[in-house]
PDB file of C-alpha atoms in Angstrom:
ATOM      1  CA  LYS A  20      24.295 -40.794  16.341  1.00 82.00           C
ATOM      2  CA  LYS A  21      27.174 -43.201  15.757  1.00 88.00           C
ATOM      3  CA  HIS A  22      28.143 -45.218  12.684  1.00 93.00           C
ATOM      4  CA  VAL A  23      30.094 -48.474  13.117  1.00 95.00           C
ATOM      5  CA  THR A  24      31.652 -50.219  10.121  1.00 95.00           C
ATOM      6  CA  TYR A  25      32.099 -53.979   9.989  1.00 94.00           C
ATOM      7  CA  ARG A  26      35.879 -53.427  10.227  1.00 96.00           C
ATOM      8  CA  ALA A  27      35.535 -51.318  13.392  1.00 97.00           C
ATOM      9  CA  PHE A  28      33.091 -53.869  14.769  1.00 96.00           C
ATOM     10  CA  LYS A  29      35.625 -56.645  14.171  1.00 96.00           C
ATOM     11  CA  ASN A  30      38.406 -54.711  15.905  1.00 96.00           C
ATOM     12  CA  THR A  31      36.296 -53.788  18.943  1.00 97.00           C
ATOM     13  CA  THR A  32      35.006 -57.338  19.389  1.00 97.00           C
ATOM     14  CA  ASP A  33      38.593 -58.612  19.225  1.00 97.00           C
ATOM     15  CA  ARG A  34      39.602 -56.226  22.016  1.00 97.00           C
ATOM     16  CA  CYS A  35      36.535 -57.118  24.037  1.00 98.00           C
ATOM     17  CA  ALA A  36      37.337 -60.833  23.678  1.00 98.00           C
ATOM     18  CA  ALA A  37      40.925 -60.158  24.805  1.00 98.00           C
ATOM     19  CA  PHE A  38      39.650 -58.221  27.833  1.00 98.00           C
ATOM     20  CA  LEU A  39      37.295 -61.041  28.812  1.00 98.00           C
ATOM     21  CA  GLN A  40      40.035 -63.626  28.347  1.00 96.00           C
ATOM     22  CA  GLY A  41      42.321 -61.494  30.495  1.00 96.00           C
ATOM     23  CA  ILE A  42      39.956 -61.645  33.475  1.00 97.00           C
ATOM     24  CA  GLY A  43      39.571 -65.395  33.087  1.00 96.00           C
ATOM     25  CA  VAL A  44      36.534 -65.980  30.846  1.00 97.00           C
ATOM     26  CA  GLU A  45      37.125 -69.249  29.002  1.00 95.00           C
ATOM     27  CA  LYS A  46      35.409 -71.496  26.510  1.00 95.00           C
ATOM     28  CA  GLY A  47      32.231 -72.950  27.996  1.00 96.00           C
ATOM     29  CA  ASP A  48      31.890 -70.312  30.724  1.00 98.00           C
ATOM     30  CA  ARG A  49      28.378 -68.914  31.218  1.00 98.00           C
ATOM     31  CA  VAL A  50      28.191 -65.110  30.914  1.00 98.00           C
ATOM     32  CA  MET A  51      24.963 -63.150  31.454  1.00 98.00           C
ATOM     33  CA  LEU A  52      24.372 -59.869  29.619  1.00 98.00           C
ATOM     34  CA  ILE A  53      21.976 -57.249  31.019  1.00 98.00           C
ATOM     35  CA  LEU A  54      22.556 -54.461  28.512  1.00 97.00           C
ATOM     36  CA  LYS A  55      19.179 -53.055  27.414  1.00 96.00           C
ATOM     37  CA  ARG A  56      19.644 -51.687  23.862  1.00 94.00           C
ATOM     38  CA  ARG A  57      23.233 -50.582  24.338  1.00 96.00           C
ATOM     39  CA  ILE A  58      25.667 -51.170  21.482  1.00 96.00           C
ATOM     40  CA  GLU A  59      27.921 -52.970  23.955  1.00 97.00           C
ATOM     41  CA  TRP A  60      25.533 -55.946  23.693  1.00 98.00           C
ATOM     42  CA  TRP A  61      26.541 -56.516  20.062  1.00 98.00           C
ATOM     43  CA  TYR A  62      30.232 -56.194  20.864  1.00 98.00           C
ATOM     44  CA  THR A  63      30.077 -58.537  23.858  1.00 98.00           C
ATOM     45  CA  MET A  64      27.982 -61.183  22.151  1.00 98.00           C
ATOM     46  CA  VAL A  65      30.500 -61.573  19.312  1.00 98.00           C
ATOM     47  CA  ALA A  66      33.433 -61.439  21.735  1.00 98.00           C
ATOM     48  CA  LEU A  67      31.936 -64.324  23.724  1.00 98.00           C
ATOM     49  CA  HIS A  68      31.344 -66.274  20.520  1.00 97.00           C
ATOM     50  CA  LYS A  69      35.019 -65.832  19.577  1.00 97.00           C
ATOM     51  CA  ILE A  70      36.103 -67.193  22.956  1.00 97.00           C
ATOM     52  CA  GLY A  71      33.560 -70.016  22.847  1.00 96.00           C
ATOM     53  CA  ALA A  72      31.845 -68.911  26.055  1.00 97.00           C
ATOM     54  CA  VAL A  73      28.077 -69.244  26.439  1.00 98.00           C
ATOM     55  CA  ALA A  74      26.169 -65.945  26.242  1.00 98.00           C
ATOM     56  CA  ILE A  75      22.996 -65.571  28.339  1.00 98.00           C
ATOM     57  CA  PRO A  76      21.084 -62.438  27.284  1.00 98.00           C
ATOM     58  CA  ALA A  77      18.731 -61.178  30.008  1.00 97.00           C
ATOM     59  CA  THR A  78      16.226 -58.376  30.446  1.00 95.00           C
ATOM     60  CA  HIS A  79      16.968 -55.404  32.712  1.00 95.00           C
ATOM     61  CA  MET A  80      13.630 -56.089  34.457  1.00 94.00           C
ATOM     62  CA  LEU A  81      15.131 -58.999  36.425  1.00 96.00           C
ATOM     63  CA  THR A  82      15.162 -58.576  40.208  1.00 97.00           C
ATOM     64  CA  ASP A  83      17.938 -59.827  42.478  1.00 97.00           C
ATOM     65  CA  LYS A  84      15.923 -63.018  43.078  1.00 97.00           C
ATOM     66  CA  ASP A  85      15.656 -63.601  39.321  1.00 96.00           C
ATOM     67  CA  ILE A  86      19.388 -63.048  38.857  1.00 98.00           C
ATOM     68  CA  LEU A  87      20.197 -65.332  41.791  1.00 98.00           C
ATOM     69  CA  TYR A  88      17.998 -68.091  40.332  1.00 97.00           C
ATOM     70  CA  ARG A  89      19.757 -67.845  36.959  1.00 97.00           C
ATOM     71  CA  CYS A  90      23.210 -67.823  38.546  1.00 98.00           C
ATOM     72  CA  HIS A  91      22.412 -71.018  40.445  1.00 97.00           C
ATOM     73  CA  MET A  92      20.719 -72.811  37.551  1.00 97.00           C
ATOM     74  CA  ALA A  93      23.294 -71.937  34.873  1.00 98.00           C
ATOM     75  CA  SER A  94      26.439 -71.646  37.045  1.00 98.00           C
ATOM     76  CA  ILE A  95      26.994 -68.135  35.704  1.00 98.00           C
ATOM     77  CA  SER A  96      30.589 -66.983  36.195  1.00 98.00           C
ATOM     78  CA  CYS A  97      30.385 -63.414  34.867  1.00 98.00           C
ATOM     79  CA  ILE A  98      27.771 -60.685  34.408  1.00 98.00           C
ATOM     80  CA  VAL A  99      28.113 -57.723  32.024  1.00 98.00           C
ATOM     81  CA  ALA A 100      25.581 -55.029  32.902  1.00 98.00           C
ATOM     82  CA  CYS A 101      24.539 -51.540  31.882  1.00 97.00           C
ATOM     83  CA  GLY A 102      25.422 -48.809  34.368  1.00 94.00           C
ATOM     84  CA  ASP A 103      21.812 -48.316  35.471  1.00 94.00           C
ATOM     85  CA  PRO A 104      21.863 -48.009  39.307  1.00 95.00           C
ATOM     86  CA  LEU A 105      18.749 -50.187  39.664  1.00 96.00           C
ATOM     87  CA  VAL A 106      20.271 -52.990  37.576  1.00 97.00           C
ATOM     88  CA  LEU A 107      23.601 -52.726  39.372  1.00 97.00           C
ATOM     89  CA  ASN A 108      21.864 -52.873  42.762  1.00 97.00           C
ATOM     90  CA  HIS A 109      19.997 -56.062  41.850  1.00 98.00           C
ATOM     91  CA  VAL A 110      23.219 -57.698  40.634  1.00 98.00           C
ATOM     92  CA  GLN A 111      25.062 -56.622  43.797  1.00 97.00           C
ATOM     93  CA  LYS A 112      22.399 -58.194  46.014  1.00 97.00           C
ATOM     94  CA  ALA A 113      22.452 -61.469  44.058  1.00 97.00           C
ATOM     95  CA  ARG A 114      26.257 -61.571  43.893  1.00 97.00           C
ATOM     96  CA  ARG A 115      26.614 -62.115  47.648  1.00 95.00           C
ATOM     97  CA  PHE A 116      24.772 -65.430  47.391  1.00 97.00           C
ATOM     98  CA  SER A 117      26.148 -66.660  44.043  1.00 97.00           C
ATOM     99  CA  PRO A 118      29.369 -68.631  44.597  1.00 97.00           C
ATOM    100  CA  THR A 119      29.937 -69.268  40.867  1.00 97.00           C
ATOM    101  CA  LEU A 120      29.817 -65.543  40.000  1.00 98.00           C
ATOM    102  CA  ARG A 121      33.485 -64.519  39.837  1.00 97.00           C
ATOM    103  CA  HIS A 122      33.346 -61.270  37.868  1.00 97.00           C
ATOM    104  CA  CYS A 123      30.966 -58.369  37.295  1.00 98.00           C
ATOM    105  CA  ILE A 124      31.501 -55.777  34.568  1.00 98.00           C
ATOM    106  CA  SER A 125      29.739 -52.430  34.098  1.00 98.00           C
ATOM    107  CA  ILE A 126      29.661 -50.522  30.824  1.00 98.00           C
ATOM    108  CA  GLY A 127      29.232 -47.297  32.841  1.00 95.00           C
ATOM    109  CA  PRO A 128      28.775 -44.544  33.607  1.00 94.00           C
ATOM    110  CA  THR A 129      28.472 -46.044  37.111  1.00 95.00           C
ATOM    111  CA  VAL A 130      31.082 -48.701  37.958  1.00 96.00           C
ATOM    112  CA  PRO A 131      30.714 -50.007  41.547  1.00 96.00           C
ATOM    113  CA  ASN A 132      33.680 -50.983  43.703  1.00 96.00           C
ATOM    114  CA  GLY A 133      34.806 -54.513  42.927  1.00 96.00           C
ATOM    115  CA  TRP A 134      33.521 -54.317  39.334  1.00 98.00           C
ATOM    116  CA  PHE A 135      35.500 -54.096  36.094  1.00 98.00           C
ATOM    117  CA  ASP A 136      35.086 -51.021  33.916  1.00 98.00           C
ATOM    118  CA  TYR A 137      34.077 -52.356  30.467  1.00 98.00           C
ATOM    119  CA  TRP A 138      35.625 -49.648  28.271  1.00 98.00           C
ATOM    120  CA  ARG A 139      38.740 -49.286  30.363  1.00 97.00           C
ATOM    121  CA  GLY A 140      39.214 -53.038  30.133  1.00 98.00           C
ATOM    122  CA  ILE A 141      38.871 -52.926  26.353  1.00 97.00           C
ATOM    123  CA  GLU A 142      41.344 -50.049  26.049  1.00 97.00           C
ATOM    124  CA  GLU A 143      43.956 -51.852  28.170  1.00 97.00           C
ATOM    125  CA  ALA A 144      43.421 -55.336  26.697  1.00 96.00           C
ATOM    126  CA  ASP A 145      46.232 -57.322  25.121  1.00 91.00           C
ATOM    127  CA  THR A 146      46.119 -58.472  21.509  1.00 91.00           C
ATOM    128  CA  PHE A 147      43.391 -61.061  21.017  1.00 93.00           C
ATOM    129  CA  VAL A 148      44.546 -64.583  20.246  1.00 88.00           C
ATOM    130  CA  MET A 149      41.805 -66.810  18.877  1.00 86.00           C
ATOM    131  CA  PRO A 150      41.565 -70.000  20.941  1.00 85.00           C
ATOM    132  CA  LYS A 151      40.811 -73.420  19.468  1.00 83.00           C
ATOM    133  CA  ARG A 152      38.220 -73.095  16.702  1.00 88.00           C
ATOM    134  CA  ASN A 153      34.604 -73.605  17.791  1.00 93.00           C
ATOM    135  CA  LYS A 154      32.678 -76.550  16.385  1.00 94.00           C
ATOM    136  CA  VAL A 155      29.170 -76.148  15.016  1.00 94.00           C
ATOM    137  CA  THR A 156      27.914 -78.496  17.752  1.00 96.00           C
ATOM    138  CA  ASP A 157      29.442 -76.431  20.608  1.00 96.00           C
ATOM    139  CA  ASN A 158      27.053 -74.632  22.937  1.00 96.00           C
ATOM    140  CA  PHE A 159      27.182 -70.846  22.615  1.00 96.00           C
ATOM    141  CA  LEU A 160      23.820 -69.255  23.499  1.00 98.00           C
ATOM    142  CA  LEU A 161      21.465 -69.919  26.403  1.00 98.00           C
ATOM    143  CA  TYR A 162      18.054 -68.387  27.032  1.00 97.00           C
ATOM    144  CA  PHE A 163      15.746 -68.695  30.011  1.00 96.00           C
ATOM    145  CA  THR A 164      12.111 -69.054  28.980  1.00 90.00           C
ATOM    146  CA  SER A 165       9.600 -66.516  30.266  1.00 79.00           C
ATOM    147  CA  GLY A 166       8.411 -68.912  32.968  1.00 67.00           C
ATOM    148  CA  THR A 167       4.688 -68.510  32.306  1.00 73.00           C
ATOM    149  CA  THR A 168       4.121 -71.923  33.904  1.00 77.00           C
ATOM    150  CA  GLY A 169       6.522 -72.627  36.740  1.00 83.00           C
ATOM    151  CA  GLU A 170      10.080 -71.342  36.925  1.00 88.00           C
ATOM    152  CA  PRO A 171      11.926 -70.281  33.749  1.00 92.00           C
ATOM    153  CA  LYS A 172      13.576 -73.174  31.911  1.00 93.00           C
ATOM    154  CA  MET A 173      16.978 -73.102  30.216  1.00 95.00           C
ATOM    155  CA  VAL A 174      17.141 -73.505  26.422  1.00 96.00           C
ATOM    156  CA  MET A 175      20.603 -74.030  24.914  1.00 97.00           C
ATOM    157  CA  HIS A 176      21.624 -73.361  21.299  1.00 97.00           C
ATOM    158  CA  ASP A 177      24.742 -74.408  19.391  1.00 97.00           C
ATOM    159  CA  PHE A 178      26.703 -72.571  16.699  1.00 96.00           C
ATOM    160  CA  SER A 179      24.362 -73.739  13.929  1.00 95.00           C
ATOM    161  CA  TYR A 180      21.638 -71.458  15.317  1.00 94.00           C
ATOM    162  CA  PRO A 181      22.632 -68.200  13.547  1.00 93.00           C
ATOM    163  CA  LEU A 182      22.635 -69.897  10.145  1.00 92.00           C
ATOM    164  CA  ALA A 183      18.887 -70.552  10.321  1.00 89.00           C
ATOM    165  CA  HIS A 184      18.263 -66.827  10.702  1.00 93.00           C
ATOM    166  CA  ILE A 185      19.828 -66.016   7.350  1.00 94.00           C
ATOM    167  CA  VAL A 186      16.402 -67.083   6.083  1.00 94.00           C
ATOM    168  CA  THR A 187      14.727 -64.750   8.606  1.00 94.00           C
ATOM    169  CA  ALA A 188      16.741 -61.767   7.417  1.00 96.00           C
ATOM    170  CA  LYS A 189      16.929 -62.416   3.689  1.00 95.00           C
ATOM    171  CA  TYR A 190      13.394 -63.639   3.019  1.00 94.00           C
ATOM    172  CA  TRP A 191      11.265 -62.270   5.876  1.00 93.00           C
ATOM    173  CA  HIS A 192      12.934 -58.910   6.474  1.00 95.00           C
ATOM    174  CA  ASN A 193      14.136 -58.698   2.854  1.00 94.00           C
ATOM    175  CA  ILE A 194      17.615 -57.601   3.945  1.00 95.00           C
ATOM    176  CA  HIS A 195      20.379 -56.884   1.443  1.00 93.00           C
ATOM    177  CA  GLU A 196      23.576 -54.816   1.511  1.00 92.00           C
ATOM    178  CA  GLY A 197      21.697 -51.535   1.056  1.00 91.00           C
ATOM    179  CA  SER A 198      19.229 -52.176   3.885  1.00 96.00           C
ATOM    180  CA  LEU A 199      18.898 -50.185   7.095  1.00 97.00           C
ATOM    181  CA  HIS A 200      16.957 -52.449   9.426  1.00 97.00           C
ATOM    182  CA  LEU A 201      15.307 -51.672  12.762  1.00 97.00           C
ATOM    183  CA  THR A 202      13.823 -54.335  15.000  1.00 96.00           C
ATOM    184  CA  LEU A 203      12.253 -52.968  18.161  1.00 93.00           C
ATOM    185  CA  ALA A 204      13.238 -55.369  20.944  1.00 91.00           C
ATOM    186  CA  ASP A 205      15.139 -55.368  24.210  1.00 93.00           C
ATOM    187  CA  THR A 206      18.331 -57.416  23.909  1.00 96.00           C
ATOM    188  CA  GLY A 207      17.180 -59.649  26.761  1.00 95.00           C
ATOM    189  CA  TRP A 208      14.595 -61.300  24.508  1.00 93.00           C
ATOM    190  CA  GLY A 209      15.125 -63.905  21.785  1.00 94.00           C
ATOM    191  CA  LYS A 210      13.720 -61.465  19.238  1.00 94.00           C
ATOM    192  CA  ALA A 211      16.984 -59.513  19.455  1.00 95.00           C
ATOM    193  CA  VAL A 212      19.041 -62.333  17.933  1.00 96.00           C
ATOM    194  CA  TRP A 213      16.345 -63.182  15.388  1.00 93.00           C
ATOM    195  CA  GLY A 214      15.680 -59.616  14.384  1.00 95.00           C
ATOM    196  CA  LYS A 215      18.780 -57.435  14.716  1.00 95.00           C
ATOM    197  CA  PHE A 216      21.884 -59.522  14.903  1.00 96.00           C
ATOM    198  CA  TYR A 217      22.767 -62.817  13.260  1.00 96.00           C
ATOM    199  CA  GLY A 218      20.788 -62.989  10.024  1.00 96.00           C
ATOM    200  CA  GLN A 219      20.752 -59.264   9.382  1.00 96.00           C
ATOM    201  CA  MET A 220      24.544 -58.968   9.679  1.00 95.00           C
ATOM    202  CA  LEU A 221      25.196 -62.189   7.764  1.00 94.00           C
ATOM    203  CA  ALA A 222      23.058 -60.791   4.940  1.00 94.00           C
ATOM    204  CA  GLY A 223      25.283 -57.694   4.903  1.00 93.00           C
ATOM    205  CA  GLY A 224      22.656 -55.196   6.036  1.00 95.00           C
ATOM    206  CA  THR A 225      23.069 -52.252   8.384  1.00 96.00           C
ATOM    207  CA  VAL A 226      21.495 -52.789  11.800  1.00 97.00           C
ATOM    208  CA  PHE A 227      19.866 -49.686  13.268  1.00 96.00           C
ATOM    209  CA  VAL A 228      20.093 -49.519  17.071  1.00 94.00           C
ATOM    210  CA  TYR A 229      17.376 -47.331  18.597  1.00 92.00           C
ATOM    211  CA  ASP A 230      18.424 -46.849  22.200  1.00 91.00           C
ATOM    212  CA  TYR A 231      16.013 -44.966  24.435  1.00 87.00           C
ATOM    213  CA  GLU A 232      15.095 -44.735  28.117  1.00 84.00           C
ATOM    214  CA  GLY A 233      11.698 -44.263  29.709  1.00 79.00           C
ATOM    215  CA  HIS A 234       8.308 -44.906  28.171  1.00 86.00           C
ATOM    216  CA  PHE A 235       7.845 -45.872  24.530  1.00 89.00           C
ATOM    217  CA  SER A 236       6.745 -42.945  22.336  1.00 94.00           C
ATOM    218  CA  PRO A 237       5.071 -43.791  19.006  1.00 95.00           C
ATOM    219  CA  ALA A 238       5.682 -40.241  17.723  1.00 96.00           C
ATOM    220  CA  ASN A 239       9.418 -40.495  18.490  1.00 95.00           C
ATOM    221  CA  LEU A 240       9.622 -43.840  16.688  1.00 96.00           C
ATOM    222  CA  LEU A 241       7.890 -42.460  13.598  1.00 97.00           C
ATOM    223  CA  LYS A 242      10.321 -39.533  13.564  1.00 96.00           C
ATOM    224  CA  VAL A 243      13.266 -41.958  13.791  1.00 96.00           C
ATOM    225  CA  LEU A 244      11.919 -44.036  10.887  1.00 96.00           C
ATOM    226  CA  GLN A 245      11.502 -40.856   8.866  1.00 97.00           C
ATOM    227  CA  ASP A 246      14.707 -39.010   9.729  1.00 97.00           C
ATOM    228  CA  TYR A 247      17.087 -41.944   9.317  1.00 96.00           C
ATOM    229  CA  HIS A 248      15.349 -43.451   6.270  1.00 96.00           C
ATOM    230  CA  VAL A 249      14.931 -46.902   7.797  1.00 97.00           C
ATOM    231  CA  THR A 250      14.155 -49.347   4.979  1.00 96.00           C
ATOM    232  CA  SER A 251      13.037 -52.396   6.964  1.00 95.00           C
ATOM    233  CA  PHE A 252      11.163 -52.494  10.265  1.00 96.00           C
ATOM    234  CA  CYS A 253       9.961 -55.272  12.560  1.00 95.00           C
ATOM    235  CA  ALA A 254       8.014 -54.984  15.824  1.00 93.00           C
ATOM    236  CA  PRO A 255       5.263 -56.739  17.803  1.00 90.00           C
ATOM    237  CA  PRO A 256       1.611 -56.093  16.797  1.00 93.00           C
ATOM    238  CA  THR A 257       1.130 -53.874  19.866  1.00 94.00           C
ATOM    239  CA  ILE A 258       3.673 -51.397  18.479  1.00 94.00           C
ATOM    240  CA  TYR A 259       1.830 -51.192  15.151  1.00 94.00           C
ATOM    241  CA  ARG A 260      -1.417 -50.477  16.999  1.00 95.00           C
ATOM    242  CA  PHE A 261       0.294 -47.533  18.724  1.00 96.00           C
ATOM    243  CA  LEU A 262       1.714 -46.264  15.430  1.00 95.00           C
ATOM    244  CA  ILE A 263      -1.564 -46.246  13.482  1.00 94.00           C
ATOM    245  CA  ARG A 264      -3.156 -44.077  16.174  1.00 96.00           C
ATOM    246  CA  GLU A 265      -0.701 -41.337  15.239  1.00 96.00           C
ATOM    247  CA  ASP A 266      -1.069 -39.014  12.254  1.00 94.00           C
ATOM    248  CA  ILE A 267       1.178 -41.087  10.000  1.00 92.00           C
ATOM    249  CA  SER A 268       0.548 -38.695   7.092  1.00 94.00           C
ATOM    250  CA  ALA A 269       2.677 -36.137   8.946  1.00 94.00           C
ATOM    251  CA  TYR A 270       5.778 -38.288   8.469  1.00 94.00           C
TER     252      TYR A 270
END
């Protein structure tokens, strides 16, 4: 269990932005994040926003062909990945055929040769200097659609996008400064920014990050909701169907 205050979050995202600037990430660069539910996703997203680079969240289920396609379509210059050997292997395979991909970063514990170590980079980073202020019309977030018909399509958002999700957090999730909110979603999906990032933090709530590996366990989730006194919860209907099959009265 780890608690992160908004002040600590600000300081870490500053250092992360300085690290990324130091390796050459600039405003407008396309950076893909394959970070599962790791807290590094939150840090890196805000760091990229401070620089003015374009964040491209992606699921860890992408194969090397999927990564290669995205690198070509979006001219991705940097990938930040979790240290999962399977994910790293897929990125390594795609990297050989992606001329725009200049840098790869691993959050560990595995950091392949030729990759930057995320936390070492943050520790050794210079003081962050905010570049030219971003405009509300600047691009900052890019998603690839699921590709249910044909290849995935790119959808770009500008800096006005987070403001719309104040409504999501305040009036749908009912978030306020005393809230502890859990949205169950991989950070590669759009639901992550709707449900556990922009609006929830802008409304002053506490975002609960439930990071787990392996198969989803309804009983484990119910225990988490109980033990940590989560006050607001959001998940797909399938998750609720799993939960109501458990003995909820035991929690």
